[in-house]
PDB file of N, CA and C in Angstrom:
ATOM      1  N   MET C   1     112.190  87.856 140.720  1.00  0.00           N
ATOM      2  CA  MET C   1     112.917  87.156 139.175  1.00  0.00           C
ATOM      3  C   MET C   1     112.190  87.408 138.139  1.00  0.00           C
ATOM      4  N   ASP C   2     110.688  87.138 138.106  1.00  0.00           N
ATOM      5  CA  ASP C   2     109.866  86.924 137.102  1.00  0.00           C
ATOM      6  C   ASP C   2     110.039  88.322 136.338  1.00  0.00           C
ATOM      7  N   HIS C   3     109.486  89.155 137.248  1.00  0.00           N
ATOM      8  CA  HIS C   3     109.849  90.814 136.769  1.00  0.00           C
ATOM      9  C   HIS C   3     110.844  90.915 136.197  1.00  0.00           C
ATOM     10  N   ILE C   4     112.351  90.636 136.268  1.00  0.00           N
ATOM     11  CA  ILE C   4     113.689  90.969 135.453  1.00  0.00           C
ATOM     12  C   ILE C   4     113.643  89.999 134.335  1.00  0.00           C
ATOM     13  N   ILE C   5     113.134  88.836 133.976  1.00  0.00           N
ATOM     14  CA  ILE C   5     113.023  88.201 133.011  1.00  0.00           C
ATOM     15  C   ILE C   5     111.842  88.797 131.896  1.00  0.00           C
ATOM     16  N   SER C   6     110.536  89.269 132.590  1.00  0.00           N
ATOM     17  CA  SER C   6     109.513  89.979 131.699  1.00  0.00           C
ATOM     18  C   SER C   6     110.577  91.644 131.609  1.00  0.00           C
ATOM     19  N   GLU C   7     111.060  92.178 131.796  1.00  0.00           N
ATOM     20  CA  GLU C   7     111.667  93.529 131.746  1.00  0.00           C
ATOM     21  C   GLU C   7     112.627  92.702 130.179  1.00  0.00           C
ATOM     22  N   ARG C   8     113.296  92.020 130.464  1.00  0.00           N
ATOM     23  CA  ARG C   8     114.564  91.421 129.623  1.00  0.00           C
ATOM     24  C   ARG C   8     113.707  91.274 128.071  1.00  0.00           C
ATOM     25  N   LEU C   9     112.708  90.866 128.475  1.00  0.00           N
ATOM     26  CA  LEU C   9     111.814  89.781 127.060  1.00  0.00           C
ATOM     27  C   LEU C   9     111.548  91.391 126.573  1.00  0.00           C
ATOM     28  N   LYS C  10     110.965  92.378 127.453  1.00  0.00           N
ATOM     29  CA  LYS C  10     110.371  93.764 126.596  1.00  0.00           C
ATOM     30  C   LYS C  10     111.610  94.289 125.595  1.00  0.00           C
ATOM     31  N   GLU C  11     112.824  94.614 126.726  1.00  0.00           N
ATOM     32  CA  GLU C  11     113.951  94.745 125.506  1.00  0.00           C
ATOM     33  C   GLU C  11     114.255  93.970 124.449  1.00  0.00           C
ATOM     34  N   ILE C  12     114.269  92.951 124.497  1.00  0.00           N
ATOM     35  CA  ILE C  12     114.180  92.206 123.081  1.00  0.00           C
ATOM     36  C   ILE C  12     113.248  91.963 122.230  1.00  0.00           C
ATOM     37  N   GLY C  13     112.076  92.605 122.766  1.00  0.00           N
ATOM     38  CA  GLY C  13     110.800  92.580 121.846  1.00  0.00           C
ATOM     39  C   GLY C  13     111.306  94.541 120.814  1.00  0.00           C
ATOM     40  N   MET C  14     111.466  95.168 121.864  1.00  0.00           N
ATOM     41  CA  MET C  14     112.084  96.394 121.505  1.00  0.00           C
ATOM     42  C   MET C  14     113.216  96.501 120.323  1.00  0.00           C
ATOM     43  N   THR C  15     113.892  95.500 120.610  1.00  0.00           N
ATOM     44  CA  THR C  15     115.337  95.147 119.561  1.00  0.00           C
ATOM     45  C   THR C  15     114.948  94.781 118.589  1.00  0.00           C
ATOM     46  N   THR C  16     114.273  93.488 118.542  1.00  0.00           N
ATOM     47  CA  THR C  16     113.320  92.924 117.075  1.00  0.00           C
ATOM     48  C   THR C  16     112.803  94.194 116.353  1.00  0.00           C
ATOM     49  N   ASN C  17     111.712  94.797 116.826  1.00  0.00           N
ATOM     50  CA  ASN C  17     111.255  95.735 116.088  1.00  0.00           C
ATOM     51  C   ASN C  17     112.130  96.561 115.569  1.00  0.00           C
ATOM     52  N   GLN C  18     113.319  97.035 116.086  1.00  0.00           N
ATOM     53  CA  GLN C  18     113.871  97.912 115.411  1.00  0.00           C
ATOM     54  C   GLN C  18     115.013  97.184 114.019  1.00  0.00           C
ATOM     55  N   LEU C  19     114.907  95.928 114.571  1.00  0.00           N
ATOM     56  CA  LEU C  19     115.956  95.487 113.641  1.00  0.00           C
ATOM     57  C   LEU C  19     114.874  94.977 112.379  1.00  0.00           C
ATOM     58  N   SER C  20     113.615  94.416 112.880  1.00  0.00           N
ATOM     59  CA  SER C  20     112.856  94.325 111.568  1.00  0.00           C
ATOM     60  C   SER C  20     112.309  95.815 110.989  1.00  0.00           C
ATOM     61  N   ARG C  21     112.380  96.905 111.323  1.00  0.00           N
ATOM     62  CA  ARG C  21     112.233  97.753 110.585  1.00  0.00           C
ATOM     63  C   ARG C  21     113.310  98.574 109.908  1.00  0.00           C
ATOM     64  N   LEU C  22     114.637  98.147 110.500  1.00  0.00           N
ATOM     65  CA  LEU C  22     115.883  98.682 109.777  1.00  0.00           C
ATOM     66  C   LEU C  22     115.656  97.767 108.537  1.00  0.00           C
ATOM     67  N   SER C  23     115.484  96.432 108.683  1.00  0.00           N
ATOM     68  CA  SER C  23     115.488  95.254 107.792  1.00  0.00           C
ATOM     69  C   SER C  23     114.517  95.682 106.649  1.00  0.00           C
ATOM     70  N   GLY C  24     113.558  96.310 106.869  1.00  0.00           N
ATOM     71  CA  GLY C  24     112.311  96.995 106.022  1.00  0.00           C
ATOM     72  C   GLY C  24     113.271  97.922 105.436  1.00  0.00           C
ATOM     73  N   VAL C  25     113.586  98.742 105.723  1.00  0.00           N
ATOM     74  CA  VAL C  25     114.202  99.983 105.034  1.00  0.00           C
ATOM     75  C   VAL C  25     114.951  99.668 104.283  1.00  0.00           C
ATOM     76  N   LYS C  26     116.101  98.725 104.603  1.00  0.00           N
ATOM     77  CA  LYS C  26     117.282  97.876 103.433  1.00  0.00           C
ATOM     78  C   LYS C  26     116.312  97.429 102.478  1.00  0.00           C
ATOM     79  N   ASN C  27     115.429  96.490 102.482  1.00  0.00           N
ATOM     80  CA  ASN C  27     114.641  96.069 101.447  1.00  0.00           C
ATOM     81  C   ASN C  27     113.892  97.041 100.446  1.00  0.00           C
ATOM     82  N   SER C  28     113.555  98.294 101.148  1.00  0.00           N
ATOM     83  CA  SER C  28     113.088  98.931 100.407  1.00  0.00           C
ATOM     84  C   SER C  28     114.137 100.114  99.610  1.00  0.00           C
ATOM     85  N   HIS C  29     115.118 100.178 100.262  1.00  0.00           N
ATOM     86  CA  HIS C  29     116.326 100.873  99.180  1.00  0.00           C
ATOM     87  C   HIS C  29     116.833  99.786  98.122  1.00  0.00           C
ATOM     88  N   LEU C  30     116.909  98.816  98.695  1.00  0.00           N
ATOM     89  CA  LEU C  30     117.190  97.513  97.343  1.00  0.00           C
ATOM     90  C   LEU C  30     116.361  97.563  96.740  1.00  0.00           C
ATOM     91  N   ASN C  31     115.327  97.630  96.483  1.00  0.00           N
ATOM     92  CA  ASN C  31     114.119  97.345  95.599  1.00  0.00           C
ATOM     93  C   ASN C  31     114.444  98.567  94.585  1.00  0.00           C
ATOM     94  N   GLN C  32     114.443  99.961  95.710  1.00  0.00           N
ATOM     95  CA  GLN C  32     114.598 100.844  94.629  1.00  0.00           C
ATOM     96  C   GLN C  32     115.757 101.080  93.775  1.00  0.00           C
ATOM     97  N   ILE C  33     116.921 100.349  94.217  1.00  0.00           N
ATOM     98  CA  ILE C  33     118.182 100.271  93.175  1.00  0.00           C
ATOM     99  C   ILE C  33     117.987  99.318  92.492  1.00  0.00           C
ATOM    100  N   LYS C  34     117.221  98.217  92.430  1.00  0.00           N
ATOM    101  CA  LYS C  34     116.948  97.227  91.361  1.00  0.00           C
ATOM    102  C   LYS C  34     116.079  97.962  90.619  1.00  0.00           C
ATOM    103  N   HIS C  35     115.270  98.995  90.785  1.00  0.00           N
ATOM    104  CA  HIS C  35     114.408  99.426  89.774  1.00  0.00           C
ATOM    105  C   HIS C  35     115.159 100.371  89.003  1.00  0.00           C
ATOM    106  N   ARG C  36     116.077 100.988  89.708  1.00  0.00           N
ATOM    107  CA  ARG C  36     117.009 102.410  89.038  1.00  0.00           C
ATOM    108  C   ARG C  36     117.704 101.654  87.900  1.00  0.00           C
ATOM    109  N   SER C  37     117.796 100.294  88.170  1.00  0.00           N
ATOM    110  CA  SER C  37     119.141  99.458  87.049  1.00  0.00           C
ATOM    111  C   SER C  37     118.310  98.892  86.066  1.00  0.00           C
ATOM    112  N   GLU C  38     116.996  98.513  86.376  1.00  0.00           N
ATOM    113  CA  GLU C  38     115.896  97.916  85.522  1.00  0.00           C
ATOM    114  C   GLU C  38     116.056  99.014  84.698  1.00  0.00           C
ATOM    115  N   GLU C  39     115.320 100.331  85.129  1.00  0.00           N
ATOM    116  CA  GLU C  39     115.364 101.441  84.078  1.00  0.00           C
ATOM    117  C   GLU C  39     116.300 101.787  83.308  1.00  0.00           C
ATOM    118  N   LYS C  40     117.805 101.746  83.693  1.00  0.00           N
ATOM    119  CA  LYS C  40     118.711 101.968  83.200  1.00  0.00           C
ATOM    120  C   LYS C  40     118.770 100.813  81.737  1.00  0.00           C
ATOM    121  N   ASN C  41     118.633  99.710  82.129  1.00  0.00           N
ATOM    122  CA  ASN C  41     118.812  98.653  81.176  1.00  0.00           C
ATOM    123  C   ASN C  41     117.628  98.945  80.017  1.00  0.00           C
ATOM    124  N   GLU C  42     116.683  99.241  80.525  1.00  0.00           N
ATOM    125  CA  GLU C  42     115.164  99.613  79.297  1.00  0.00           C
ATOM    126  C   GLU C  42     115.831 100.766  78.751  1.00  0.00           C
ATOM    127  N   SER C  43     116.360 101.568  79.270  1.00  0.00           N
ATOM    128  CA  SER C  43     116.802 102.997  78.309  1.00  0.00           C
ATOM    129  C   SER C  43     117.893 102.700  77.580  1.00  0.00           C
ATOM    130  N   ARG C  44     118.619 101.628  77.753  1.00  0.00           N
ATOM    131  CA  ARG C  44     119.528 101.096  76.682  1.00  0.00           C
ATOM    132  C   ARG C  44     119.323 100.446  75.818  1.00  0.00           C
ATOM    133  N   GLN C  45     118.505  99.452  76.042  1.00  0.00           N
ATOM    134  CA  GLN C  45     117.849  98.704  75.028  1.00  0.00           C
ATOM    135  C   GLN C  45     116.964  99.317  73.897  1.00  0.00           C
ATOM    136  N   HIS C  46     116.241 100.763  74.488  1.00  0.00           N
ATOM    137  CA  HIS C  46     115.804 101.503  73.389  1.00  0.00           C
ATOM    138  C   HIS C  46     116.652 102.178  72.295  1.00  0.00           C
ATOM    139  N   CYS C  47     117.736 102.579  73.138  1.00  0.00           N
ATOM    140  CA  CYS C  47     119.020 103.216  72.156  1.00  0.00           C
ATOM    141  C   CYS C  47     118.996 102.585  70.649  1.00  0.00           C
TER     142      CYS C  47
END
């Protein structure tokens, strides 16, 4: 029984790692988009 539980925990750990990696990627994309919109706003103000 313990063997099965440890296997499940390994699977869960792997999926949480993937999720955290995905959320990290999403956050970096959002930061890039935020940077771009800020740059656009700055360039508009300079005009």
